[in-house]
Amino acid sequence: GAVVSQHPSWVICKSGTSVKIECRSLDFQATTMFWYRQFPKQSLMLMATSNEGSKATYEQGVEKDKFLINHASLTLSTLTVTSAHPEDSSFYICSAPGGAEGLFFGEGSRLTVL
Amino acid sequence: GDSVTQMEGPVTLSEEAFLTINCTYTATGYPSLFWYVQYPGEGLQLLLKATKADDKGSNKGFEATYRKETTSFHLEKGSVQVSDSAVYFCALIHSGGYQKVTFGTGTKLQVIP
């Protein structure tokens, strides 16, 4: 079946640095991808909708200058956490529409900012 | 707005026990209902779904029935295994599109031998 893959699966970085997370659709084209943030013991929070060839749509309260999203091709969307701080530490998950299955999810990327 | 409420976990069961994870929802219209499972260190995977009232979704021994009268979509399994240990998310996808996915908070299931 369709697969969405994320990389890296976990990353540790120093405060103030930037981190890029990739989300790829492996056997299908995704004109739209979604980025979520998952806090411990909480549900997934939609951060933004990534649109191929156009600007991402951010949810209210999400800083677009901190969480840069690029969807340069039909199989790749990237999330860059700029000038990361410890409060940005979280589990980030991407997904793509999967027709009748709802959504296909990536494996998730755990970011730890020291 | 739409909302999904799941029972709090963690739920700890012995192997071969019966499992119920409650899920109720609030939504306008006729949403589709989903259960996703997240195994440790992995992303979410679709477990089962139901698109209209009285539909029963089933997969890997798990079942859930879309009950519009009680606005519920409880997940059940007759005999759990250690390999079922994971976090289970109930979700609602509205006719507004995938941007309108509403997730429950997730319920962690631990199955002990």
PDB file of C-alpha atoms in Angstrom:
ATOM      1  CA  GLY A   1       0.000   0.000   0.000  1.00  0.00           C
ATOM      2  CA  ALA A   2       0.884   3.644  -0.050  1.00  0.00           C
ATOM      3  CA  VAL A   3       3.660   4.668   2.280  1.00  0.00           C
ATOM      4  CA  VAL A   4       4.676   7.989   3.702  1.00  0.00           C
ATOM      5  CA  SER A   5       8.184   8.157   5.064  1.00  0.00           C
ATOM      6  CA  GLN A   6       9.761  10.729   7.357  1.00  0.00           C
ATOM      7  CA  HIS A   7      13.395  11.469   7.996  1.00  0.00           C
ATOM      8  CA  PRO A   8      15.054  11.734  10.428  1.00  0.00           C
ATOM      9  CA  SER A   9      13.121   9.633  12.916  1.00  0.00           C
ATOM     10  CA  TRP A  10      14.791  11.453  15.766  1.00  0.00           C
ATOM     11  CA  VAL A  11      17.134  14.392  16.047  1.00  0.00           C
ATOM     12  CA  ILE A  12      18.874  16.239  18.853  1.00  0.00           C
ATOM     13  CA  CYS A  13      20.047  19.770  18.265  1.00  0.00           C
ATOM     14  CA  LYS A  14      21.379  22.743  20.185  1.00  0.00           C
ATOM     15  CA  SER A  15      19.205  25.706  20.991  1.00  0.00           C
ATOM     16  CA  GLY A  16      19.335  28.330  18.241  1.00  0.00           C
ATOM     17  CA  THR A  17      20.029  25.947  15.397  1.00  0.00           C
ATOM     18  CA  SER A  18      17.632  24.932  12.629  1.00  0.00           C
ATOM     19  CA  VAL A  19      16.404  21.435  11.886  1.00  0.00           C
ATOM     20  CA  LYS A  20      14.824  20.116   8.705  1.00  0.00           C
ATOM     21  CA  ILE A  21      12.406  17.194   8.644  1.00  0.00           C
ATOM     22  CA  GLU A  22      11.493  15.517   5.366  1.00  0.00           C
ATOM     23  CA  CYS A  23       8.243  13.824   4.489  1.00  0.00           C
ATOM     24  CA  ARG A  24       8.075  11.723   1.346  1.00  0.00           C
ATOM     25  CA  SER A  25       5.281   9.883  -0.354  1.00  0.00           C
ATOM     26  CA  LEU A  26       6.969   6.748  -1.670  1.00  0.00           C
ATOM     27  CA  ASP A  27       4.605   5.316  -4.236  1.00  0.00           C
ATOM     28  CA  PHE A  28       2.071   8.002  -4.913  1.00  0.00           C
ATOM     29  CA  GLN A  29       1.905  11.712  -5.571  1.00  0.00           C
ATOM     30  CA  ALA A  30       0.680  13.999  -2.848  1.00  0.00           C
ATOM     31  CA  THR A  31      -0.324  17.509  -3.805  1.00  0.00           C
ATOM     32  CA  THR A  32      -1.256  18.087  -0.195  1.00  0.00           C
ATOM     33  CA  MET A  33       0.470  17.005   2.992  1.00  0.00           C
ATOM     34  CA  PHE A  34      -0.286  17.800   6.586  1.00  0.00           C
ATOM     35  CA  TRP A  35       2.086  18.465   9.451  1.00  0.00           C
ATOM     36  CA  TYR A  36       1.085  17.642  13.004  1.00  0.00           C
ATOM     37  CA  ARG A  37       2.687  18.106  16.372  1.00  0.00           C
ATOM     38  CA  GLN A  38       2.059  15.607  19.120  1.00  0.00           C
ATOM     39  CA  PHE A  39       2.604  16.507  22.749  1.00  0.00           C
ATOM     40  CA  PRO A  40       3.005  13.823  25.418  1.00  0.00           C
ATOM     41  CA  LYS A  41      -0.354  12.342  26.403  1.00  0.00           C
ATOM     42  CA  GLN A  42      -2.113  14.659  23.989  1.00  0.00           C
ATOM     43  CA  SER A  43      -3.626  14.318  20.606  1.00  0.00           C
ATOM     44  CA  LEU A  44      -2.231  15.414  17.292  1.00  0.00           C
ATOM     45  CA  MET A  45      -2.390  19.105  16.632  1.00  0.00           C
ATOM     46  CA  LEU A  46      -2.566  20.171  13.010  1.00  0.00           C
ATOM     47  CA  MET A  47       0.133  22.759  12.394  1.00  0.00           C
ATOM     48  CA  ALA A  48      -0.171  23.429   8.700  1.00  0.00           C
ATOM     49  CA  THR A  49      -1.277  22.172   5.330  1.00  0.00           C
ATOM     50  CA  SER A  50       1.477  21.886   2.772  1.00  0.00           C
ATOM     51  CA  ASN A  51       0.487  22.514  -0.838  1.00  0.00           C
ATOM     52  CA  GLU A  52       2.681  21.544  -3.770  1.00  0.00           C
ATOM     53  CA  GLY A  53       3.797  24.590  -5.678  1.00  0.00           C
ATOM     54  CA  SER A  54       2.219  27.143  -3.383  1.00  0.00           C
ATOM     55  CA  LYS A  55       2.471  28.517   0.120  1.00  0.00           C
ATOM     56  CA  ALA A  56       1.532  26.426   3.089  1.00  0.00           C
ATOM     57  CA  THR A  57      -1.580  27.193   5.075  1.00  0.00           C
ATOM     58  CA  TYR A  58      -0.879  27.552   8.780  1.00  0.00           C
ATOM     59  CA  GLU A  59      -3.298  26.941  11.610  1.00  0.00           C
ATOM     60  CA  GLN A  60      -4.041  29.712  14.019  1.00  0.00           C
ATOM     61  CA  GLY A  61      -1.331  30.177  16.585  1.00  0.00           C
ATOM     62  CA  VAL A  62       1.412  28.461  14.569  1.00  0.00           C
ATOM     63  CA  GLU A  63       4.351  30.723  13.771  1.00  0.00           C
ATOM     64  CA  LYS A  64       5.015  30.435  10.072  1.00  0.00           C
ATOM     65  CA  ASP A  65       8.416  32.087  10.389  1.00  0.00           C
ATOM     66  CA  LYS A  66       9.500  29.490  12.924  1.00  0.00           C
ATOM     67  CA  PHE A  67       8.035  26.458  11.181  1.00  0.00           C
ATOM     68  CA  LEU A  68       8.953  26.805   7.531  1.00  0.00           C
ATOM     69  CA  ILE A  69       7.159  24.419   5.212  1.00  0.00           C
ATOM     70  CA  ASN A  70       8.150  23.755   1.641  1.00  0.00           C
ATOM     71  CA  HIS A  71       6.406  21.421  -0.787  1.00  0.00           C
ATOM     72  CA  ALA A  72       8.652  21.613  -3.821  1.00  0.00           C
ATOM     73  CA  SER A  73       7.578  18.402  -5.533  1.00  0.00           C
ATOM     74  CA  LEU A  74       4.663  16.007  -5.616  1.00  0.00           C
ATOM     75  CA  THR A  75       6.487  13.556  -3.364  1.00  0.00           C
ATOM     76  CA  LEU A  76       8.338  15.738  -0.873  1.00  0.00           C
ATOM     77  CA  SER A  77       7.354  18.203   1.813  1.00  0.00           C
ATOM     78  CA  THR A  78       9.803  19.595   4.357  1.00  0.00           C
ATOM     79  CA  LEU A  79       9.342  21.196   7.749  1.00  0.00           C
ATOM     80  CA  THR A  80      12.187  23.359   9.020  1.00  0.00           C
ATOM     81  CA  VAL A  81      12.168  24.384  12.645  1.00  0.00           C
ATOM     82  CA  THR A  82      14.199  27.573  12.675  1.00  0.00           C
ATOM     83  CA  SER A  83      16.131  28.846  15.677  1.00  0.00           C
ATOM     84  CA  ALA A  84      14.889  25.923  17.701  1.00  0.00           C
ATOM     85  CA  HIS A  85      14.368  26.238  21.441  1.00  0.00           C
ATOM     86  CA  PRO A  86      13.647  23.604  24.078  1.00  0.00           C
ATOM     87  CA  GLU A  87       9.924  24.333  23.930  1.00  0.00           C
ATOM     88  CA  ASP A  88       9.976  23.195  20.303  1.00  0.00           C
ATOM     89  CA  SER A  89      10.913  19.702  21.436  1.00  0.00           C
ATOM     90  CA  SER A  90       8.104  17.440  20.331  1.00  0.00           C
ATOM     91  CA  PHE A  91       7.047  14.615  18.049  1.00  0.00           C
ATOM     92  CA  TYR A  92       6.276  15.860  14.546  1.00  0.00           C
ATOM     93  CA  ILE A  93       4.207  13.743  12.164  1.00  0.00           C
ATOM     94  CA  CYS A  94       3.318  14.290   8.546  1.00  0.00           C
ATOM     95  CA  SER A  95       0.465  12.757   6.607  1.00  0.00           C
ATOM     96  CA  ALA A  96      -1.005  12.690   3.142  1.00  0.00           C
ATOM     97  CA  PRO A  97      -4.564  12.050   1.993  1.00  0.00           C
ATOM     98  CA  GLY A  98      -5.159   8.410   1.251  1.00  0.00           C
ATOM     99  CA  GLY A  99      -8.564   8.397  -0.348  1.00  0.00           C
ATOM    100  CA  ALA A 100     -10.863   5.886   1.340  1.00  0.00           C
ATOM    101  CA  GLU A 101      -8.252   5.150   4.014  1.00  0.00           C
ATOM    102  CA  GLY A 102      -8.373   8.675   5.283  1.00  0.00           C
ATOM    103  CA  LEU A 103      -4.764   9.603   5.854  1.00  0.00           C
ATOM    104  CA  PHE A 104      -1.392   7.918   5.442  1.00  0.00           C
ATOM    105  CA  PHE A 105       1.007   8.896   8.201  1.00  0.00           C
ATOM    106  CA  GLY A 106       4.757   9.084   8.337  1.00  0.00           C
ATOM    107  CA  GLU A 107       6.681   7.375  11.110  1.00  0.00           C
ATOM    108  CA  GLY A 108       7.121  10.618  12.973  1.00  0.00           C
ATOM    109  CA  SER A 109      10.210  12.605  13.927  1.00  0.00           C
ATOM    110  CA  ARG A 110      11.146  13.223  17.531  1.00  0.00           C
ATOM    111  CA  LEU A 111      12.941  16.516  18.013  1.00  0.00           C
ATOM    112  CA  THR A 112      14.858  17.251  21.179  1.00  0.00           C
ATOM    113  CA  VAL A 113      16.334  20.719  21.561  1.00  0.00           C
ATOM    114  CA  LEU A 114      18.988  21.059  24.232  1.00  0.00           C
TER     115      LEU A 114
ATOM    116  CA  GLY B   1     -17.064  22.539  16.600  1.00  0.00           C
ATOM    117  CA  ASP B   2     -16.257  18.878  16.150  1.00  0.00           C
ATOM    118  CA  SER B   3     -14.754  16.927  19.009  1.00  0.00           C
ATOM    119  CA  VAL B   4     -13.728  13.381  19.859  1.00  0.00           C
ATOM    120  CA  THR B   5     -13.560  12.073  23.398  1.00  0.00           C
ATOM    121  CA  GLN B   6     -11.683   8.917  24.298  1.00  0.00           C
ATOM    122  CA  MET B   7     -11.334   7.124  27.574  1.00  0.00           C
ATOM    123  CA  GLU B   8      -8.170   7.979  29.411  1.00  0.00           C
ATOM    124  CA  GLY B   9      -5.435   5.436  29.644  1.00  0.00           C
ATOM    125  CA  PRO B  10      -3.326   3.652  30.118  1.00  0.00           C
ATOM    126  CA  VAL B  11      -5.408   0.526  29.883  1.00  0.00           C
ATOM    127  CA  THR B  12      -3.600  -2.529  31.178  1.00  0.00           C
ATOM    128  CA  LEU B  13      -4.932  -5.979  30.330  1.00  0.00           C
ATOM    129  CA  SER B  14      -3.724  -9.523  30.561  1.00  0.00           C
ATOM    130  CA  GLU B  15      -3.262 -11.468  27.361  1.00  0.00           C
ATOM    131  CA  GLU B  16      -6.532 -12.925  26.004  1.00  0.00           C
ATOM    132  CA  ALA B  17      -8.657 -10.405  27.917  1.00  0.00           C
ATOM    133  CA  PHE B  18     -11.539  -8.540  26.285  1.00  0.00           C
ATOM    134  CA  LEU B  19     -10.830  -4.979  25.221  1.00  0.00           C
ATOM    135  CA  THR B  20     -13.119  -1.992  24.969  1.00  0.00           C
ATOM    136  CA  ILE B  21     -11.864   1.522  24.313  1.00  0.00           C
ATOM    137  CA  ASN B  22     -14.667   4.039  24.387  1.00  0.00           C
ATOM    138  CA  CYS B  23     -14.953   6.827  21.845  1.00  0.00           C
ATOM    139  CA  THR B  24     -17.726   9.369  21.533  1.00  0.00           C
ATOM    140  CA  TYR B  25     -17.938  12.292  19.182  1.00  0.00           C
ATOM    141  CA  THR B  26     -19.675  15.578  18.603  1.00  0.00           C
ATOM    142  CA  ALA B  27     -20.129  16.701  15.032  1.00  0.00           C
ATOM    143  CA  THR B  28     -22.561  18.237  12.652  1.00  0.00           C
ATOM    144  CA  GLY B  29     -23.550  16.327   9.569  1.00  0.00           C
ATOM    145  CA  TYR B  30     -22.345  12.817   8.831  1.00  0.00           C
ATOM    146  CA  PRO B  31     -18.633  12.384   9.411  1.00  0.00           C
ATOM    147  CA  SER B  32     -16.578   9.297   8.735  1.00  0.00           C
ATOM    148  CA  LEU B  33     -15.079   7.647  11.801  1.00  0.00           C
ATOM    149  CA  PHE B  34     -11.674   6.028  12.068  1.00  0.00           C
ATOM    150  CA  TRP B  35      -9.483   4.195  14.516  1.00  0.00           C
ATOM    151  CA  TYR B  36      -5.754   4.621  14.062  1.00  0.00           C
ATOM    152  CA  VAL B  37      -3.051   2.704  15.940  1.00  0.00           C
ATOM    153  CA  GLN B  38       0.416   3.953  16.817  1.00  0.00           C
ATOM    154  CA  TYR B  39       2.961   1.309  17.763  1.00  0.00           C
ATOM    155  CA  PRO B  40       5.974   2.415  19.795  1.00  0.00           C
ATOM    156  CA  GLY B  41       8.331   4.587  17.764  1.00  0.00           C
ATOM    157  CA  GLU B  42       6.118   4.551  14.699  1.00  0.00           C
ATOM    158  CA  GLY B  43       3.573   6.776  12.997  1.00  0.00           C
ATOM    159  CA  LEU B  44      -0.134   6.190  12.922  1.00  0.00           C
ATOM    160  CA  GLN B  45      -1.678   3.391  10.879  1.00  0.00           C
ATOM    161  CA  LEU B  46      -5.286   2.977   9.900  1.00  0.00           C
ATOM    162  CA  LEU B  47      -6.867   0.178  11.925  1.00  0.00           C
ATOM    163  CA  LEU B  48     -10.474   0.372  10.772  1.00  0.00           C
ATOM    164  CA  LYS B  49     -13.106   2.791   9.610  1.00  0.00           C
ATOM    165  CA  ALA B  50     -16.835   3.324   9.121  1.00  0.00           C
ATOM    166  CA  THR B  51     -18.378   5.869   6.831  1.00  0.00           C
ATOM    167  CA  LYS B  52     -22.050   5.824   7.775  1.00  0.00           C
ATOM    168  CA  ALA B  53     -24.374   5.000  10.625  1.00  0.00           C
ATOM    169  CA  ASP B  54     -24.579   1.311  11.622  1.00  0.00           C
ATOM    170  CA  ASP B  55     -21.483   0.449   9.592  1.00  0.00           C
ATOM    171  CA  LYS B  56     -19.102  -1.901  11.356  1.00  0.00           C
ATOM    172  CA  GLY B  57     -15.411  -1.587  10.699  1.00  0.00           C
ATOM    173  CA  SER B  58     -13.202  -4.573  11.431  1.00  0.00           C
ATOM    174  CA  ASN B  59      -9.547  -5.525  11.087  1.00  0.00           C
ATOM    175  CA  LYS B  60      -7.088  -7.811  12.885  1.00  0.00           C
ATOM    176  CA  GLY B  61      -9.805  -8.946  15.290  1.00  0.00           C
ATOM    177  CA  PHE B  62     -10.758  -5.385  16.225  1.00  0.00           C
ATOM    178  CA  GLU B  63     -14.274  -4.094  15.611  1.00  0.00           C
ATOM    179  CA  ALA B  64     -16.120  -0.804  15.975  1.00  0.00           C
ATOM    180  CA  THR B  65     -19.689   0.115  15.051  1.00  0.00           C
ATOM    181  CA  TYR B  66     -20.772   3.608  14.026  1.00  0.00           C
ATOM    182  CA  ARG B  67     -23.640   4.403  16.391  1.00  0.00           C
ATOM    183  CA  LYS B  68     -25.281   7.650  15.454  1.00  0.00           C
ATOM    184  CA  GLU B  69     -27.931   7.451  18.189  1.00  0.00           C
ATOM    185  CA  THR B  70     -25.259   7.375  20.875  1.00  0.00           C
ATOM    186  CA  THR B  71     -22.607   9.245  18.823  1.00  0.00           C
ATOM    187  CA  SER B  72     -20.134   6.506  19.621  1.00  0.00           C
ATOM    188  CA  PHE B  73     -17.517   4.386  17.890  1.00  0.00           C
ATOM    189  CA  HIS B  74     -16.185   2.103  20.602  1.00  0.00           C
ATOM    190  CA  LEU B  75     -13.261  -0.170  19.748  1.00  0.00           C
ATOM    191  CA  GLU B  76     -13.481  -3.805  20.832  1.00  0.00           C
ATOM    192  CA  LYS B  77     -11.405  -6.948  20.596  1.00  0.00           C
ATOM    193  CA  GLY B  78     -12.340 -10.272  22.054  1.00  0.00           C
ATOM    194  CA  SER B  79      -8.867 -11.511  22.969  1.00  0.00           C
ATOM    195  CA  VAL B  80      -5.918  -9.135  23.065  1.00  0.00           C
ATOM    196  CA  GLN B  81      -2.309 -10.104  22.496  1.00  0.00           C
ATOM    197  CA  VAL B  82       0.928  -8.579  23.717  1.00  0.00           C
ATOM    198  CA  SER B  83       1.511  -7.345  20.170  1.00  0.00           C
ATOM    199  CA  ASP B  84      -1.602  -5.178  20.444  1.00  0.00           C
ATOM    200  CA  SER B  85       0.175  -2.913  22.916  1.00  0.00           C
ATOM    201  CA  ALA B  86       0.051   0.523  21.315  1.00  0.00           C
ATOM    202  CA  VAL B  87      -1.724   3.866  21.427  1.00  0.00           C
ATOM    203  CA  TYR B  88      -5.137   3.946  19.784  1.00  0.00           C
ATOM    204  CA  PHE B  89      -6.629   7.118  18.338  1.00  0.00           C
ATOM    205  CA  CYS B  90     -10.246   7.649  17.458  1.00  0.00           C
ATOM    206  CA  ALA B  91     -10.691  10.187  14.671  1.00  0.00           C
ATOM    207  CA  LEU B  92     -13.436  11.957  12.830  1.00  0.00           C
ATOM    208  CA  ILE B  93     -13.072  13.180   9.269  1.00  0.00           C
ATOM    209  CA  HIS B  94     -15.717  15.599   8.276  1.00  0.00           C
ATOM    210  CA  SER B  95     -17.047  16.262   4.878  1.00  0.00           C
ATOM    211  CA  GLY B  96     -15.030  19.470   4.935  1.00  0.00           C
ATOM    212  CA  GLY B  97     -11.935  17.535   3.977  1.00  0.00           C
ATOM    213  CA  TYR B  98      -8.796  16.207   5.586  1.00  0.00           C
ATOM    214  CA  GLN B  99      -7.987  19.566   7.094  1.00  0.00           C
ATOM    215  CA  LYS B 100     -10.954  18.898   9.299  1.00  0.00           C
ATOM    216  CA  VAL B 101      -9.653  15.708  10.886  1.00  0.00           C
ATOM    217  CA  THR B 102     -10.349  15.707  14.594  1.00  0.00           C
ATOM    218  CA  PHE B 103      -8.428  13.266  16.771  1.00  0.00           C
ATOM    219  CA  GLY B 104      -9.110  12.016  20.228  1.00  0.00           C
ATOM    220  CA  THR B 105      -6.330  12.225  22.779  1.00  0.00           C
ATOM    221  CA  GLY B 106      -5.326   8.608  22.288  1.00  0.00           C
ATOM    222  CA  THR B 107      -5.555   5.666  24.655  1.00  0.00           C
ATOM    223  CA  LYS B 108      -2.481   3.688  25.527  1.00  0.00           C
ATOM    224  CA  LEU B 109      -3.029  -0.061  25.769  1.00  0.00           C
ATOM    225  CA  GLN B 110      -0.587  -2.292  27.592  1.00  0.00           C
ATOM    226  CA  VAL B 111      -1.071  -6.041  27.317  1.00  0.00           C
ATOM    227  CA  ILE B 112       0.903  -8.149  29.739  1.00  0.00           C
ATOM    228  CA  PRO B 113       1.651 -11.840  29.278  1.00  0.00           C
TER     229      PRO B 113
END
